[in-house]
Amino acid sequence: MAVTQRITLNQTEYHHHLTIISPSSGLSLQGRIQVPGDKSISHRALMLGALAEGETVIHGLLLGEDPRSTASCFQAMGADISALNSDEVRVRGIGLGKLIEPLDVLNAGNSGTTLRLMLGILASHPGRFFTITGDGSLRSRPMSRIVQPLQQMGAEIWGRKDGSLAPLAVRGETLRPIHYHSPIASAQVKSCILLAGLMTEGKTTVTEPALSRDHSERMLSAFGAEIIVDPETCSATVVGRSTLRGQTVVVPGDISSAAFWLVAGAIVPGSDLTIENVGVNPTRTGILEALALMGADITQENLREVAGEPVADLRVRYRQGQNGMPLQACTIEGDLIPKLIDEVPILAVAATFAKGTTIIRDAAELRVKESDRITVMATQLNQMGANITELPEGMEIVGGTPLMGTEVDSHTDHRIAMSLAIAALTAQGTTTIQRAEAAAISYPSFVETLQQIVQPSQH
Ligand code: S3P
């Protein structure tokens, strides 16, 4: 039987576009797959490996463009990092406080995590001077959220618009510890301050309004730093100047990448997909909570702990609800938002297949991600026939309008590119996604996996 799904990847001068032609006879998604390594954990493994004494061995590193940016920045500051390979990467650390002054501008590319976490490390390296930049998207993203607390610690940082935009220049200083009450639940802000605190005599604490991902706390502790966490008050404290020792890190599959297949399996009729080896750290599983609220059939199998992070296989099966639609609308808000912040674009796709009106609120942070994910998702999905209204801090999605193939654009945002590709699977006719190459930031093999799981419909 011929597979009626066709995917072509064409190259123009600068960009790729991805064309997905959905067959009128339908398709389903079947199989067991793995997703690439977790992006957040990959960055941290490279950074802590570079700051540790001895060797760190990383298994399962994400080979996306973002961790490559982190690796090249730390190589420029003296860390010895072997060729990037998903089986094994070896990092020979140079020890806390011993990064060398780079000869050129450090380039974080598209990666907010690289720039923001690294700034905390650099600001606490006395006597050295650093300049950091990034691509057009990163240069437009807010940096005051890290620059201000670092300045409270005594950091010397300069940048455009009073230090609120990259490129940034930093002169490393001996910092003083602070207790920072962050106005936003952001793991990048929290991690930046904790990493600055690592080099600072005394206790540095960050309290946030809701718990954000805790990979930094877990990994710092595994590398030997003294870390005190209080989930009740959403606080984390680092006791400065403990020595980090190189470790073996096993990076689990990225739940933010698995999210595309979880939603695809839940909305494409007849699908049955298992995604193996996915990180299910409770600060990251908001997507599972939201999809459960929407009535999706997802089970966690083989739950285990690997190198300090919980891991499971996730199975999703399409199930048609009583109302003829696979999902039901829900409200996603409050403390759930930080636990699924990167999954809102694909949840917007899920919501177009939900009976009723889904409301996403308290998600203003989406406006300052790799793109303004509220405006971009609303305009692109509406172009395909969805019914989405932007809210200042979220969106309102009326489910049940059929999607139609058309030309859409990722706006160079990796998660938008992949969310639109999943929407295209269910759209009538041909969808062309411009600038789809952005997917390689976090998921270079996305199209190959899609081709692997698409089957002609049995219905
Ligand atoms: C990340 C934290 C989140 C997330 C980003 C990765 C991290 O950003 O959106 O993709 O690895 O710490 P914020 O801290 O800005 O919420």
Tab-separated table of N, CA and C in Angstrom, residues 144-300:
chain	number	residue	atom	x	y	z
A	144	SER	N	17.011	42.575	30.788
A	144	SER	CA	17.023	43.248	32.106
A	144	SER	C	16.675	42.267	33.213
A	145	ARG	N	15.873	41.272	32.881
A	145	ARG	CA	15.476	40.279	33.898
A	145	ARG	C	16.675	39.562	34.539
A	146	ILE	N	17.801	39.498	33.802
A	146	ILE	CA	19.005	38.922	34.429
A	146	ILE	C	20.025	40.007	34.768
A	147	VAL	N	20.057	41.055	33.957
A	147	VAL	CA	21.059	42.103	34.183
A	147	VAL	C	20.795	42.806	35.516
A	148	GLN	N	19.529	43.109	35.812
A	148	GLN	CA	19.230	43.833	37.067
A	148	GLN	C	19.634	43.051	38.312
A	149	PRO	N	19.192	41.784	38.470
A	149	PRO	CA	19.645	41.065	39.675
A	149	PRO	C	21.157	40.871	39.709
A	150	LEU	N	21.779	40.677	38.559
A	150	LEU	CA	23.242	40.531	38.581
A	150	LEU	C	23.889	41.837	39.020
A	151	GLN	N	23.319	42.965	38.572
A	151	GLN	CA	23.861	44.262	39.024
A	151	GLN	C	23.688	44.424	40.530
A	152	GLN	N	22.569	43.916	41.076
A	152	GLN	CA	22.402	43.954	42.551
A	152	GLN	C	23.511	43.172	43.242
A	153	MET	N	24.018	42.159	42.572
A	153	MET	CA	25.120	41.370	43.146
A	153	MET	C	26.469	42.063	42.932
A	154	GLY	N	26.449	43.181	42.183
A	154	GLY	CA	27.685	43.925	41.954
A	154	GLY	C	28.283	43.715	40.568
A	155	ALA	N	27.508	43.118	39.670
A	155	ALA	CA	28.041	42.837	38.325
A	155	ALA	C	28.175	44.115	37.504
A	156	GLU	N	29.143	44.102	36.604
A	156	GLU	CA	29.377	45.216	35.669
A	156	GLU	C	28.985	44.749	34.281
A	157	ILE	N	27.836	45.256	33.795
A	157	ILE	CA	27.309	44.799	32.504
A	157	ILE	C	26.845	46.014	31.704
A	158	TRP	N	27.152	46.022	30.431
A	158	TRP	CA	26.700	47.088	29.544
A	158	TRP	C	25.995	46.457	28.344
A	159	GLY	N	25.038	47.206	27.786
A	159	GLY	CA	24.369	46.707	26.591
A	159	GLY	C	23.471	47.774	26.022
A	160	ARG	N	22.878	47.482	24.860
A	160	ARG	CA	21.956	48.438	24.257
A	160	ARG	C	20.789	48.679	25.200
A	161	LYS	N	20.147	49.854	25.051
A	161	LYS	CA	18.974	50.222	25.864
A	161	LYS	C	19.245	49.962	27.350
A	162	ASP	N	20.280	50.591	27.872
A	162	ASP	CA	20.603	50.475	29.313
A	162	ASP	C	20.894	49.056	29.760
A	163	GLY	N	21.470	48.291	28.896
A	163	GLY	CA	21.819	46.915	29.272
A	163	GLY	C	20.659	45.944	29.166
A	164	SER	N	19.573	46.371	28.492
A	164	SER	CA	18.427	45.457	28.441
A	164	SER	C	18.414	44.596	27.177
A	165	LEU	N	19.304	44.900	26.237
A	165	LEU	CA	19.332	44.115	24.998
A	165	LEU	C	20.766	43.751	24.637
A	166	ALA	N	20.941	42.516	24.112
A	166	ALA	CA	22.253	42.103	23.595
A	166	ALA	C	22.517	42.829	22.276
A	167	PRO	N	23.769	43.016	21.874
A	167	PRO	CA	24.986	42.521	22.501
A	167	PRO	C	25.221	43.120	23.886
A	168	LEU	N	25.813	42.292	24.753
A	168	LEU	CA	26.148	42.717	26.104
A	168	LEU	C	27.655	42.622	26.299
A	169	ALA	N	28.179	43.527	27.115
A	169	ALA	CA	29.585	43.445	27.518
A	169	ALA	C	29.616	43.267	29.025
A	170	VAL	N	30.495	42.425	29.505
A	170	VAL	CA	30.555	42.093	30.940
A	170	VAL	C	32.000	42.159	31.406
A	171	ARG	N	32.225	42.847	32.532
A	171	ARG	CA	33.529	42.721	33.177
A	171	ARG	C	33.322	41.928	34.466
A	172	GLY	N	33.948	40.783	34.550
A	172	GLY	CA	33.756	39.911	35.712
A	172	GLY	C	34.207	40.573	36.993
A	173	GLU	N	33.461	40.354	38.054
A	173	GLU	CA	33.742	40.959	39.363
A	173	GLU	C	33.556	39.905	40.452
A	174	THR	N	34.093	40.223	41.645
A	174	THR	CA	33.746	39.417	42.812
A	174	THR	C	32.380	39.898	43.272
A	175	LEU	N	31.405	39.031	43.265
A	175	LEU	CA	30.022	39.457	43.534
A	175	LEU	C	29.666	39.225	45.001
A	176	ARG	N	28.540	39.837	45.409
A	176	ARG	CA	28.023	39.585	46.760
A	176	ARG	C	26.708	38.798	46.635
A	177	PRO	N	26.427	37.952	47.654
A	177	PRO	CA	25.209	37.132	47.564
A	177	PRO	C	23.957	37.971	47.784
A	178	ILE	N	22.851	37.567	47.152
A	178	ILE	CA	21.574	38.265	47.379
A	178	ILE	C	20.469	37.226	47.557
A	179	HIS	N	19.333	37.699	48.072
A	179	HIS	CA	18.104	36.903	47.989
A	179	HIS	C	17.242	37.617	46.970
A	180	TYR	N	17.085	37.006	45.816
A	180	TYR	CA	16.359	37.665	44.742
A	180	TYR	C	14.939	37.121	44.638
A	181	HIS	N	13.961	38.035	44.715
A	181	HIS	CA	12.555	37.652	44.528
A	181	HIS	C	12.213	37.964	43.070
A	182	SER	N	12.211	36.953	42.254
A	182	SER	CA	11.992	37.174	40.820
A	182	SER	C	10.517	37.446	40.552
A	183	PRO	N	10.213	38.469	39.743
A	183	PRO	CA	8.800	38.727	39.439
A	183	PRO	C	8.214	37.691	38.480
A	184	ILE	N	9.069	36.903	37.800
A	184	ILE	CA	8.563	35.908	36.846
A	184	ILE	C	9.093	34.516	37.201
A	185	ALA	N	8.283	33.497	36.865
A	185	ALA	CA	8.738	32.118	37.052
A	185	ALA	C	9.561	31.767	35.822
A	186	SER	N	10.864	31.877	35.931
A	186	SER	CA	11.738	31.628	34.790
A	186	SER	C	12.972	30.861	35.236
A	187	ALA	N	13.159	29.687	34.638
A	187	ALA	CA	14.329	28.877	34.998
A	187	ALA	C	15.610	29.522	34.493
A	188	GLN	N	15.501	30.313	33.426
A	188	GLN	CA	16.710	30.982	32.927
A	188	GLN	C	17.164	32.046	33.921
A	189	VAL	N	16.206	32.804	34.470
A	189	VAL	CA	16.563	33.818	35.470
A	189	VAL	C	17.116	33.133	36.715
A	190	LYS	N	16.371	32.138	37.214
A	190	LYS	CA	16.797	31.431	38.434
A	190	LYS	C	18.202	30.844	38.249
A	191	SER	N	18.422	30.187	37.117
A	191	SER	CA	19.700	29.504	36.903
A	191	SER	C	20.842	30.498	36.760
A	192	CYS	N	20.564	31.620	36.087
A	192	CYS	CA	21.591	32.663	35.921
A	192	CYS	C	22.087	33.125	37.289
A	193	ILE	N	21.149	33.409	38.200
A	193	ILE	CA	21.530	33.922	39.524
A	193	ILE	C	22.233	32.840	40.342
A	194	LEU	N	21.711	31.599	40.268
A	194	LEU	CA	22.353	30.514	41.028
A	194	LEU	C	23.770	30.272	40.513
A	195	LEU	N	23.966	30.359	39.193
A	195	LEU	CA	25.308	30.138	38.642
A	195	LEU	C	26.254	31.271	39.053
A	196	ALA	N	25.723	32.502	39.140
A	196	ALA	CA	26.551	33.613	39.649
A	196	ALA	C	26.867	33.354	41.124
A	197	GLY	N	25.884	32.810	41.863
A	197	GLY	CA	26.064	32.513	43.287
A	197	GLY	C	27.079	31.410	43.535
A	198	LEU	N	27.244	30.560	42.554
A	198	LEU	CA	28.195	29.446	42.667
A	198	LEU	C	29.615	29.944	42.927
A	199	MET	N	29.927	31.098	42.337
A	199	MET	CA	31.274	31.675	42.438
A	199	MET	C	31.361	32.713	43.557
A	200	THR	N	30.267	32.885	44.303
A	200	THR	CA	30.165	34.008	45.244
A	200	THR	C	30.152	33.480	46.676
A	201	GLU	N	30.997	34.049	47.514
A	201	GLU	CA	31.053	33.647	48.933
A	201	GLU	C	29.683	33.867	49.581
A	202	GLY	N	29.158	32.888	50.319
A	202	GLY	CA	27.880	33.052	51.021
A	202	GLY	C	26.731	32.373	50.284
A	203	LYS	N	25.504	32.678	50.746
A	203	LYS	CA	24.314	32.007	50.205
A	203	LYS	C	23.551	32.915	49.249
A	204	THR	N	23.333	32.458	48.049
A	204	THR	CA	22.531	33.199	47.074
A	204	THR	C	21.221	32.449	46.879
A	205	THR	N	20.107	33.180	47.047
A	205	THR	CA	18.781	32.537	46.973
A	205	THR	C	17.932	33.204	45.903
A	206	VAL	N	17.169	32.383	45.194
A	206	VAL	CA	16.167	32.913	44.266
A	206	VAL	C	14.811	32.363	44.685
A	207	THR	N	13.837	33.264	44.837
A	207	THR	CA	12.447	32.853	45.094
A	207	THR	C	11.633	33.294	43.893
A	208	GLU	N	10.826	32.378	43.367
A	208	GLU	CA	10.021	32.731	42.195
A	208	GLU	C	8.538	32.562	42.496
A	209	PRO	N	7.674	33.214	41.707
A	209	PRO	CA	6.232	33.190	42.013
A	209	PRO	C	5.590	31.821	41.793
A	210	ALA	N	6.176	30.989	40.952
A	210	ALA	CA	5.707	29.607	40.745
A	210	ALA	C	6.941	28.816	40.378
A	211	LEU	N	6.870	27.509	40.570
A	211	LEU	CA	8.071	26.704	40.357
A	211	LEU	C	8.361	26.545	38.858
A	212	SER	N	9.570	26.948	38.453
A	212	SER	CA	9.993	26.688	37.069
A	212	SER	C	10.864	25.430	37.061
A	213	ARG	N	11.266	24.994	35.863
A	213	ARG	CA	12.033	23.736	35.765
A	213	ARG	C	13.253	23.760	36.688
A	214	ASP	N	13.547	22.607	37.286
A	214	ASP	CA	14.584	22.572	38.338
A	214	ASP	C	15.828	21.791	37.908
A	215	HIS	N	16.105	21.738	36.610
A	215	HIS	CA	17.262	20.952	36.147
A	215	HIS	C	18.578	21.496	36.696
A	216	SER	N	18.676	22.825	36.849
A	216	SER	CA	19.943	23.390	37.360
A	216	SER	C	20.193	22.917	38.783
A	217	GLU	N	19.137	22.980	39.612
A	217	GLU	CA	19.297	22.584	41.003
A	217	GLU	C	19.729	21.120	41.085
A	218	ARG	N	19.052	20.252	40.309
A	218	ARG	CA	19.376	18.821	40.345
A	218	ARG	C	20.813	18.576	39.877
A	219	MET	N	21.193	19.240	38.790
A	219	MET	CA	22.521	18.935	38.242
A	219	MET	C	23.627	19.567	39.074
A	220	LEU	N	23.387	20.779	39.593
A	220	LEU	CA	24.402	21.394	40.460
A	220	LEU	C	24.661	20.495	41.657
A	221	SER	N	23.589	19.962	42.217
A	221	SER	CA	23.727	19.095	43.371
A	221	SER	C	24.485	17.814	42.984
A	222	ALA	N	24.168	17.237	41.823
A	222	ALA	CA	24.876	16.017	41.382
A	222	ALA	C	26.370	16.284	41.166
A	223	PHE	N	26.722	17.504	40.764
A	223	PHE	CA	28.134	17.848	40.534
A	223	PHE	C	28.842	18.238	41.840
A	224	GLY	N	28.099	18.243	42.964
A	224	GLY	CA	28.758	18.468	44.258
A	224	GLY	C	28.542	19.837	44.860
A	225	ALA	N	27.756	20.695	44.227
A	225	ALA	CA	27.494	22.016	44.832
A	225	ALA	C	26.501	21.850	45.978
A	226	GLU	N	26.575	22.777	46.931
A	226	GLU	CA	25.620	22.714	48.041
A	226	GLU	C	24.383	23.522	47.641
A	227	ILE	N	23.275	22.808	47.473
A	227	ILE	CA	22.034	23.432	46.991
A	227	ILE	C	20.924	23.118	47.988
A	228	ILE	N	20.154	24.138	48.353
A	228	ILE	CA	19.012	23.910	49.253
A	228	ILE	C	17.768	24.337	48.489
A	229	VAL	N	16.801	23.422	48.342
A	229	VAL	CA	15.578	23.809	47.629
A	229	VAL	C	14.397	23.724	48.588
A	230	ASP	N	13.467	24.658	48.416
A	230	ASP	CA	12.238	24.634	49.209
A	230	ASP	C	11.066	24.792	48.243
A	231	PRO	N	10.522	23.665	47.778
A	231	PRO	CA	9.436	23.735	46.786
A	231	PRO	C	8.216	24.474	47.319
A	232	GLU	N	8.005	24.452	48.641
A	232	GLU	CA	6.863	25.158	49.247
A	232	GLU	C	6.892	26.639	48.922
A	233	THR	N	8.085	27.247	49.072
A	233	THR	CA	8.200	28.691	48.832
A	233	THR	C	8.782	28.980	47.449
A	234	CYS	N	8.956	27.939	46.627
A	234	CYS	CA	9.563	28.081	45.295
A	234	CYS	C	10.913	28.796	45.399
A	235	SER	N	11.741	28.332	46.328
A	235	SER	CA	13.047	28.957	46.530
A	235	SER	C	14.167	27.958	46.298
A	236	ALA	N	15.275	28.454	45.802
A	236	ALA	CA	16.482	27.636	45.654
A	236	ALA	C	17.668	28.472	46.108
A	237	THR	N	18.561	27.837	46.861
A	237	THR	CA	19.737	28.525	47.405
A	237	THR	C	20.986	27.769	47.000
A	238	VAL	N	22.017	28.508	46.602
A	238	VAL	CA	23.317	27.879	46.375
A	238	VAL	C	24.302	28.454	47.399
A	239	VAL	N	25.105	27.564	47.980
A	239	VAL	CA	26.166	28.016	48.886
A	239	VAL	C	27.425	28.120	48.037
A	240	GLY	N	27.971	29.328	47.980
A	240	GLY	CA	29.025	29.610	47.012
A	240	GLY	C	30.349	28.913	47.252
A	241	ARG	N	31.060	28.737	46.173
A	241	ARG	CA	32.456	28.319	46.153
A	241	ARG	C	32.700	26.845	46.498
A	242	SER	N	31.649	26.013	46.385
A	242	SER	CA	31.962	24.582	46.519
A	242	SER	C	32.537	24.098	45.185
A	243	THR	N	33.386	23.089	45.265
A	243	THR	CA	34.026	22.590	44.039
A	243	THR	C	33.054	21.694	43.277
A	244	LEU	N	33.018	21.851	41.955
A	244	LEU	CA	32.217	20.943	41.132
A	244	LEU	C	33.124	19.818	40.636
A	245	ARG	N	32.587	18.607	40.648
A	245	ARG	CA	33.372	17.476	40.146
A	245	ARG	C	32.669	16.886	38.930
A	246	GLY	N	33.432	16.590	37.888
A	246	GLY	CA	32.885	16.031	36.648
A	246	GLY	C	32.050	14.786	36.917
A	247	GLN	N	30.997	14.619	36.152
A	247	GLN	CA	30.051	13.516	36.362
A	247	GLN	C	29.716	12.848	35.032
A	248	THR	N	29.018	11.722	35.141
A	248	THR	CA	28.399	11.143	33.947
A	248	THR	C	26.957	11.624	33.921
A	249	VAL	N	26.558	12.231	32.824
A	249	VAL	CA	25.189	12.735	32.693
A	249	VAL	C	24.503	11.931	31.588
A	250	VAL	N	23.321	11.398	31.897
A	250	VAL	CA	22.537	10.706	30.859
A	250	VAL	C	21.336	11.601	30.570
A	251	VAL	N	21.317	12.173	29.367
A	251	VAL	CA	20.270	13.148	29.028
A	251	VAL	C	19.030	12.397	28.544
A	252	PRO	N	17.881	12.573	29.200
A	252	PRO	CA	16.668	11.896	28.723
A	252	PRO	C	16.109	12.595	27.481
A	253	GLY	N	15.181	11.931	26.784
A	253	GLY	CA	14.508	12.556	25.642
A	253	GLY	C	13.728	13.775	26.111
A	254	ASP	N	13.620	14.751	25.233
A	254	ASP	CA	13.028	16.050	25.583
A	254	ASP	C	11.500	15.984	25.510
A	255	ILE	N	10.832	16.191	26.646
A	255	ILE	CA	9.362	16.146	26.649
A	255	ILE	C	8.788	17.270	25.776
A	256	SER	N	9.550	18.354	25.608
A	256	SER	CA	9.067	19.441	24.746
A	256	SER	C	9.068	19.014	23.278
A	257	SER	N	9.950	18.069	22.911
A	257	SER	CA	9.936	17.521	21.551
A	257	SER	C	8.898	16.409	21.445
A	258	ALA	N	8.781	15.605	22.510
A	258	ALA	CA	7.763	14.540	22.522
A	258	ALA	C	6.359	15.135	22.390
A	259	ALA	N	6.189	16.373	22.884
A	259	ALA	CA	4.865	17.016	22.881
A	259	ALA	C	4.249	17.063	21.477
A	260	PHE	N	5.095	17.226	20.442
A	260	PHE	CA	4.539	17.290	19.080
A	260	PHE	C	3.871	15.971	18.717
A	261	TRP	N	4.506	14.857	19.126
A	261	TRP	CA	3.946	13.533	18.786
A	261	TRP	C	2.771	13.206	19.682
A	262	LEU	N	2.794	13.683	20.931
A	262	LEU	CA	1.661	13.425	21.830
A	262	LEU	C	0.399	14.075	21.267
A	263	VAL	N	0.541	15.312	20.816
A	263	VAL	CA	-0.629	15.992	20.253
A	263	VAL	C	-0.999	15.370	18.910
A	264	ALA	N	0.004	15.062	18.082
A	264	ALA	CA	-0.290	14.456	16.776
A	264	ALA	C	-1.058	13.151	16.972
A	265	GLY	N	-0.589	12.317	17.906
A	265	GLY	CA	-1.249	11.029	18.154
A	265	GLY	C	-2.670	11.211	18.670
A	266	ALA	N	-2.882	12.290	19.419
A	266	ALA	CA	-4.207	12.525	20.000
A	266	ALA	C	-5.211	13.073	18.985
A	267	ILE	N	-4.728	13.685	17.891
A	267	ILE	CA	-5.685	14.319	16.953
A	267	ILE	C	-5.761	13.639	15.584
A	268	VAL	N	-4.784	12.776	15.273
A	268	VAL	CA	-4.829	12.114	13.955
A	268	VAL	C	-5.524	10.758	14.127
A	269	PRO	N	-6.683	10.541	13.504
A	269	PRO	CA	-7.472	9.325	13.716
A	269	PRO	C	-6.665	8.046	13.520
A	270	GLY	N	-6.882	7.087	14.414
A	270	GLY	CA	-6.262	5.766	14.283
A	270	GLY	C	-4.836	5.680	14.799
A	271	SER	N	-4.297	6.765	15.334
A	271	SER	CA	-2.873	6.765	15.732
A	271	SER	C	-2.621	5.957	17.002
A	272	ASP	N	-1.437	5.367	17.063
A	272	ASP	CA	-0.971	4.660	18.266
A	272	ASP	C	0.552	4.785	18.272
A	273	LEU	N	1.065	5.666	19.107
A	273	LEU	CA	2.496	5.987	19.107
A	273	LEU	C	3.075	5.792	20.494
A	274	THR	N	4.273	5.234	20.565
A	274	THR	CA	4.976	5.190	21.846
A	274	THR	C	6.283	5.971	21.698
A	275	ILE	N	6.497	6.894	22.598
A	275	ILE	CA	7.722	7.696	22.569
A	275	ILE	C	8.550	7.224	23.757
A	276	GLU	N	9.679	6.615	23.450
A	276	GLU	CA	10.481	5.985	24.496
A	276	GLU	C	11.423	6.979	25.157
A	277	ASN	N	11.714	6.722	26.447
A	277	ASN	CA	12.802	7.411	27.131
A	277	ASN	C	12.623	8.930	27.202
A	278	VAL	N	11.458	9.353	27.664
A	278	VAL	CA	11.167	10.794	27.744
A	278	VAL	C	11.338	11.265	29.197
A	279	GLY	N	12.004	12.386	29.391
A	279	GLY	CA	12.147	12.974	30.719
A	279	GLY	C	10.781	13.432	31.233
A	280	VAL	N	10.421	12.993	32.437
A	280	VAL	CA	9.112	13.385	32.994
A	280	VAL	C	9.293	14.083	34.356
A	281	ASN	N	10.330	14.903	34.437
A	281	ASN	CA	10.532	15.756	35.609
A	281	ASN	C	9.221	16.522	35.858
A	282	PRO	N	8.698	16.477	37.106
A	282	PRO	CA	7.389	17.103	37.364
A	282	PRO	C	7.323	18.599	37.076
A	283	THR	N	8.480	19.279	36.962
A	283	THR	CA	8.426	20.701	36.585
A	283	THR	C	8.267	20.880	35.071
A	284	ARG	N	8.204	19.749	34.345
A	284	ARG	CA	8.099	19.814	32.878
A	284	ARG	C	6.853	19.135	32.317
A	285	THR	N	6.057	18.479	33.177
A	285	THR	CA	5.000	17.612	32.642
A	285	THR	C	3.638	18.296	32.529
A	286	GLY	N	3.630	19.616	32.488
A	286	GLY	CA	2.373	20.344	32.307
A	286	GLY	C	1.636	19.903	31.052
A	287	ILE	N	2.372	19.535	30.010
A	287	ILE	CA	1.717	19.087	28.761
A	287	ILE	C	0.892	17.831	29.018
A	288	LEU	N	1.388	16.940	29.895
A	288	LEU	CA	0.632	15.709	30.196
A	288	LEU	C	-0.621	16.069	31.002
A	289	GLU	N	-0.462	17.033	31.919
A	289	GLU	CA	-1.628	17.460	32.712
A	289	GLU	C	-2.677	18.110	31.810
A	290	ALA	N	-2.229	18.969	30.904
A	290	ALA	CA	-3.179	19.673	30.034
A	290	ALA	C	-3.877	18.685	29.094
A	291	LEU	N	-3.117	17.757	28.512
A	291	LEU	CA	-3.732	16.804	27.585
A	291	LEU	C	-4.668	15.850	28.337
A	292	ALA	N	-4.362	15.557	29.608
A	292	ALA	CA	-5.273	14.727	30.408
A	292	ALA	C	-6.586	15.494	30.643
A	293	LEU	N	-6.468	16.794	30.951
A	293	LEU	CA	-7.677	17.615	31.124
A	293	LEU	C	-8.521	17.623	29.844
A	294	MET	N	-7.833	17.531	28.707
A	294	MET	CA	-8.540	17.575	27.416
A	294	MET	C	-9.058	16.194	27.004
A	295	GLY	N	-8.775	15.190	27.831
A	295	GLY	CA	-9.327	13.854	27.559
A	295	GLY	C	-8.474	12.987	26.656
A	296	ALA	N	-7.209	13.340	26.417
A	296	ALA	CA	-6.355	12.520	25.542
A	296	ALA	C	-6.011	11.207	26.236
A	297	ASP	N	-5.810	10.161	25.435
A	297	ASP	CA	-5.477	8.833	25.965
A	297	ASP	C	-3.949	8.677	25.948
A	298	ILE	N	-3.326	9.060	27.053
A	298	ILE	CA	-1.853	8.984	27.158
A	298	ILE	C	-1.505	8.202	28.408
A	299	THR	N	-0.627	7.207	28.259
A	299	THR	CA	-0.197	6.459	29.440
A	299	THR	C	1.314	6.543	29.582
A	300	GLN	N	1.751	6.517	30.850
A	300	GLN	CA	3.193	6.498	31.141
A	300	GLN	C	3.565	5.068	31.454
